[in-house]
PDB file of C-alpha atoms in Angstrom:
ATOM      1  CA  UNK E   1      18.252  75.027 -85.247  1.00 76.00           C
ATOM      2  CA  UNK E   2      14.374  73.809 -83.760  1.00 85.00           C
ATOM      3  CA  UNK E   3      11.563  74.514 -85.412  1.00 91.00           C
ATOM      4  CA  UNK E   4       8.322  76.129 -83.779  1.00 95.00           C
ATOM      5  CA  UNK E   5       6.844  72.928 -83.796  1.00 96.00           C
ATOM      6  CA  UNK E   6       9.810  71.140 -81.434  1.00 95.00           C
ATOM      7  CA  UNK E   7       9.632  74.548 -79.263  1.00 96.00           C
ATOM      8  CA  UNK E   8       5.947  73.747 -78.721  1.00 97.00           C
ATOM      9  CA  UNK E   9       6.308  69.937 -78.475  1.00 97.00           C
ATOM     10  CA  UNK E  10       9.161  70.821 -75.660  1.00 97.00           C
ATOM     11  CA  UNK E  11       6.921  73.285 -73.984  1.00 96.00           C
ATOM     12  CA  UNK E  12       3.918  71.166 -73.660  1.00 97.00           C
ATOM     13  CA  UNK E  13       5.380  68.112 -72.586  1.00 97.00           C
ATOM     14  CA  UNK E  14       7.424  69.867 -70.171  1.00 96.00           C
ATOM     15  CA  UNK E  15       4.189  71.668 -68.905  1.00 96.00           C
ATOM     16  CA  UNK E  16       2.859  67.728 -68.521  1.00 97.00           C
ATOM     17  CA  UNK E  17       6.286  66.486 -66.861  1.00 95.00           C
ATOM     18  CA  UNK E  18       5.636  69.083 -63.987  1.00 93.00           C
ATOM     19  CA  UNK E  19       1.670  67.932 -63.661  1.00 92.00           C
ATOM     20  CA  UNK E  20       1.216  65.884 -60.370  1.00 88.00           C
ATOM     21  CA  UNK E  21       1.624  61.845 -60.953  1.00 84.00           C
ATOM     22  CA  UNK E  22      -1.488  60.193 -60.687  1.00 86.00           C
ATOM     23  CA  UNK E  23      -3.110  63.273 -60.882  1.00 88.00           C
ATOM     24  CA  UNK E  24      -6.733  63.609 -63.459  1.00 93.00           C
ATOM     25  CA  UNK E  25      -5.773  64.375 -67.173  1.00 95.00           C
ATOM     26  CA  UNK E  26      -4.918  67.682 -68.617  1.00 96.00           C
ATOM     27  CA  UNK E  27      -7.134  69.071 -70.699  1.00 96.00           C
ATOM     28  CA  UNK E  28      -5.776  69.907 -73.903  1.00 95.00           C
ATOM     29  CA  UNK E  29      -7.201  74.075 -73.400  1.00 95.00           C
ATOM     30  CA  UNK E  30      -5.184  73.828 -70.509  1.00 96.00           C
ATOM     31  CA  UNK E  31      -1.958  72.389 -72.005  1.00 97.00           C
ATOM     32  CA  UNK E  32      -2.356  75.199 -74.878  1.00 97.00           C
ATOM     33  CA  UNK E  33      -2.995  77.939 -72.492  1.00 96.00           C
ATOM     34  CA  UNK E  34       0.177  76.867 -69.921  1.00 95.00           C
ATOM     35  CA  UNK E  35       2.545  76.045 -72.263  1.00 95.00           C
ATOM     36  CA  UNK E  36       1.552  79.230 -74.879  1.00 95.00           C
ATOM     37  CA  UNK E  37       1.044  77.038 -77.468  1.00 95.00           C
ATOM     38  CA  UNK E  38      -1.919  77.956 -80.450  1.00 95.00           C
ATOM     39  CA  UNK E  39      -4.067  74.956 -80.159  1.00 94.00           C
ATOM     40  CA  UNK E  40      -4.442  74.025 -83.644  1.00 92.00           C
ATOM     41  CA  UNK E  41      -0.597  73.096 -83.494  1.00 93.00           C
ATOM     42  CA  UNK E  42      -0.947  71.618 -80.480  1.00 96.00           C
ATOM     43  CA  UNK E  43      -3.293  69.120 -81.756  1.00 94.00           C
ATOM     44  CA  UNK E  44      -1.172  67.492 -84.297  1.00 96.00           C
ATOM     45  CA  UNK E  45       1.853  67.684 -82.063  1.00 97.00           C
ATOM     46  CA  UNK E  46      -0.180  65.834 -79.353  1.00 97.00           C
ATOM     47  CA  UNK E  47      -1.288  62.994 -82.062  1.00 96.00           C
ATOM     48  CA  UNK E  48       2.503  62.544 -82.810  1.00 97.00           C
ATOM     49  CA  UNK E  49       3.427  62.120 -79.471  1.00 97.00           C
ATOM     50  CA  UNK E  50       0.470  60.061 -78.380  1.00 97.00           C
ATOM     51  CA  UNK E  51       1.336  58.008 -81.780  1.00 97.00           C
ATOM     52  CA  UNK E  52       5.077  57.520 -80.723  1.00 96.00           C
ATOM     53  CA  UNK E  53       4.011  56.256 -77.262  1.00 97.00           C
ATOM     54  CA  UNK E  54       4.800  59.427 -75.109  1.00 97.00           C
ATOM     55  CA  UNK E  55       1.179  60.601 -73.991  1.00 96.00           C
ATOM     56  CA  UNK E  56      -2.263  58.466 -73.418  1.00 94.00           C
ATOM     57  CA  UNK E  57      -5.066  60.319 -73.939  1.00 93.00           C
ATOM     58  CA  UNK E  58      -8.579  60.260 -72.590  1.00 92.00           C
ATOM     59  CA  UNK E  59     -11.764  61.253 -74.305  1.00 90.00           C
ATOM     60  CA  UNK E  60     -14.733  62.968 -72.634  1.00 85.00           C
ATOM     61  CA  UNK E  61     -15.651  65.168 -70.612  1.00 85.00           C
ATOM     62  CA  UNK E  62     -12.775  64.793 -67.865  1.00 84.00           C
ATOM     63  CA  UNK E  63     -10.784  63.876 -70.434  1.00 89.00           C
ATOM     64  CA  UNK E  64      -7.066  65.322 -71.552  1.00 94.00           C
ATOM     65  CA  UNK E  65      -3.601  63.703 -72.182  1.00 96.00           C
ATOM     66  CA  UNK E  66      -0.964  62.602 -69.529  1.00 95.00           C
ATOM     67  CA  UNK E  67       2.330  61.428 -69.736  1.00 96.00           C
ATOM     68  CA  UNK E  68       2.794  57.443 -70.303  1.00 96.00           C
ATOM     69  CA  UNK E  69       5.929  57.539 -68.584  1.00 95.00           C
ATOM     70  CA  UNK E  70       7.299  59.361 -65.657  1.00 95.00           C
ATOM     71  CA  UNK E  71       9.165  62.392 -66.348  1.00 96.00           C
ATOM     72  CA  UNK E  72      11.931  61.234 -65.571  1.00 95.00           C
ATOM     73  CA  UNK E  73      12.112  58.511 -68.418  1.00 97.00           C
ATOM     74  CA  UNK E  74      11.433  60.678 -71.102  1.00 97.00           C
ATOM     75  CA  UNK E  75      14.140  62.838 -72.809  1.00 97.00           C
ATOM     76  CA  UNK E  76      14.032  65.913 -74.651  1.00 96.00           C
ATOM     77  CA  UNK E  77      16.049  64.060 -77.212  1.00 95.00           C
ATOM     78  CA  UNK E  78      13.318  61.183 -78.025  1.00 96.00           C
ATOM     79  CA  UNK E  79      10.929  64.166 -77.875  1.00 97.00           C
ATOM     80  CA  UNK E  80      12.881  66.058 -80.503  1.00 95.00           C
ATOM     81  CA  UNK E  81      13.230  63.161 -82.980  1.00 93.00           C
ATOM     82  CA  UNK E  82       9.330  62.188 -82.903  1.00 95.00           C
ATOM     83  CA  UNK E  83       8.636  65.522 -84.389  1.00 95.00           C
ATOM     84  CA  UNK E  84      11.914  66.395 -86.326  1.00 90.00           C
ATOM     85  CA  UNK E  85      13.492  63.391 -86.812  1.00 87.00           C
ATOM     86  CA  UNK E  86      16.904  62.759 -86.481  1.00 84.00           C
ATOM     87  CA  UNK E  87      19.741  65.243 -84.347  1.00 84.00           C
ATOM     88  CA  UNK E  88      22.305  65.123 -87.226  1.00 82.00           C
ATOM     89  CA  UNK E  89      22.902  68.344 -89.312  1.00 84.00           C
ATOM     90  CA  UNK E  90      24.127  66.273 -92.147  1.00 85.00           C
ATOM     91  CA  UNK E  91      22.563  63.328 -93.441  1.00 83.00           C
ATOM     92  CA  UNK E  92      25.967  61.415 -93.888  1.00 86.00           C
ATOM     93  CA  UNK E  93      26.598  61.470 -89.591  1.00 85.00           C
ATOM     94  CA  UNK E  94      22.881  60.628 -89.390  1.00 83.00           C
ATOM     95  CA  UNK E  95      22.372  57.057 -87.247  1.00 80.00           C
ATOM     96  CA  UNK E  96      19.108  56.674 -88.084  1.00 79.00           C
ATOM     97  CA  UNK E  97      18.741  58.283 -91.712  1.00 82.00           C
ATOM     98  CA  UNK E  98      22.397  58.444 -92.847  1.00 85.00           C
ATOM     99  CA  UNK E  99      22.366  59.381 -96.743  1.00 86.00           C
ATOM    100  CA  UNK E 100      26.303  59.926 -98.353  1.00 82.00           C
ATOM    101  CA  UNK E 101      26.406  63.668 -99.245  1.00 83.00           C
ATOM    102  CA  UNK E 102      26.322  64.106-103.010  1.00 82.00           C
ATOM    103  CA  UNK E 103      28.908  66.932-103.154  1.00 84.00           C
ATOM    104  CA  UNK E 104      31.780  65.032-101.412  1.00 82.00           C
ATOM    105  CA  UNK E 105      34.352  63.704-102.783  1.00 84.00           C
ATOM    106  CA  UNK E 106      35.857  61.498-100.074  1.00 86.00           C
ATOM    107  CA  UNK E 107      33.700  60.779 -96.088  1.00 82.00           C
ATOM    108  CA  UNK E 108      36.402  59.032 -94.827  1.00 85.00           C
ATOM    109  CA  UNK E 109      38.717  62.107 -95.321  1.00 83.00           C
ATOM    110  CA  UNK E 110      35.785  65.110 -95.023  1.00 87.00           C
ATOM    111  CA  UNK E 111      36.397  67.714 -92.272  1.00 88.00           C
ATOM    112  CA  UNK E 112      33.355  68.929 -92.218  1.00 86.00           C
ATOM    113  CA  UNK E 113      32.015  65.490 -91.487  1.00 88.00           C
ATOM    114  CA  UNK E 114      34.157  64.324 -88.708  1.00 90.00           C
ATOM    115  CA  UNK E 115      32.968  68.087 -87.015  1.00 91.00           C
ATOM    116  CA  UNK E 116      29.346  67.457 -87.775  1.00 89.00           C
ATOM    117  CA  UNK E 117      29.755  63.856 -86.137  1.00 89.00           C
ATOM    118  CA  UNK E 118      31.444  65.932 -82.699  1.00 92.00           C
ATOM    119  CA  UNK E 119      27.963  68.114 -82.757  1.00 91.00           C
ATOM    120  CA  UNK E 120      25.426  65.381 -83.463  1.00 90.00           C
ATOM    121  CA  UNK E 121      27.421  63.435 -80.333  1.00 92.00           C
ATOM    122  CA  UNK E 122      27.698  66.128 -78.167  1.00 93.00           C
ATOM    123  CA  UNK E 123      24.217  67.270 -78.821  1.00 91.00           C
ATOM    124  CA  UNK E 124      22.812  63.556 -78.342  1.00 92.00           C
ATOM    125  CA  UNK E 125      24.461  63.178 -75.029  1.00 95.00           C
ATOM    126  CA  UNK E 126      22.808  66.735 -73.516  1.00 93.00           C
ATOM    127  CA  UNK E 127      19.807  66.183 -75.079  1.00 94.00           C
ATOM    128  CA  UNK E 128      19.145  62.354 -74.085  1.00 95.00           C
ATOM    129  CA  UNK E 129      20.530  63.017 -70.598  1.00 95.00           C
ATOM    130  CA  UNK E 130      18.355  65.962 -70.016  1.00 95.00           C
ATOM    131  CA  UNK E 131      14.936  64.630 -69.035  1.00 96.00           C
ATOM    132  CA  UNK E 132      11.676  66.235 -68.499  1.00 96.00           C
ATOM    133  CA  UNK E 133      11.845  65.655 -64.953  1.00 95.00           C
ATOM    134  CA  UNK E 134      15.373  67.881 -64.856  1.00 94.00           C
ATOM    135  CA  UNK E 135      13.946  70.682 -67.149  1.00 93.00           C
ATOM    136  CA  UNK E 136      11.551  71.204 -64.531  1.00 89.00           C
ATOM    137  CA  UNK E 137      13.794  71.386 -62.089  1.00 86.00           C
ATOM    138  CA  UNK E 138      15.472  73.766 -63.917  1.00 68.00           C
ATOM    139  CA  UNK E 139      13.080  75.972 -64.573  1.00 60.00           C
ATOM    140  CA  UNK E 140      12.092  76.077 -60.631  1.00 54.00           C
ATOM    141  CA  UNK E 141      15.815  76.812 -59.877  1.00 57.00           C
ATOM    142  CA  UNK E 142      16.138  79.462 -62.299  1.00 53.00           C
ATOM    143  CA  UNK E 143      12.764  81.086 -61.181  1.00 45.00           C
TER     144      UNK E 143
END
């Protein structure tokens, strides 16, 4: 299950992904209001996304945030990994943070591990295949 922090990050990024290309930076107060994210959490989330290279921030009276890449080049999976870490539900199937399960007798024969590999692969396929632009298009189609 996604944490509230990831849901906030996704809402903020989807909002920024819907902003006009080449438009002015969007102030944090507007992002918080439009994405329905408490400002105190948003500051920390935007800092993480900026440090990871997904956002540019601009200081000053006309400052704010904008995407560092076009919205069709930023996937939901990338955002979730920045905020949460690996997508794997168990550490023995993680591609980036592998650890053996302490209570497992044999990874090679573990039915849970094989099921979780399929879950990881399908989850990654869907999230990595869905961009901010796709999410905005789906929002518009559903509205």
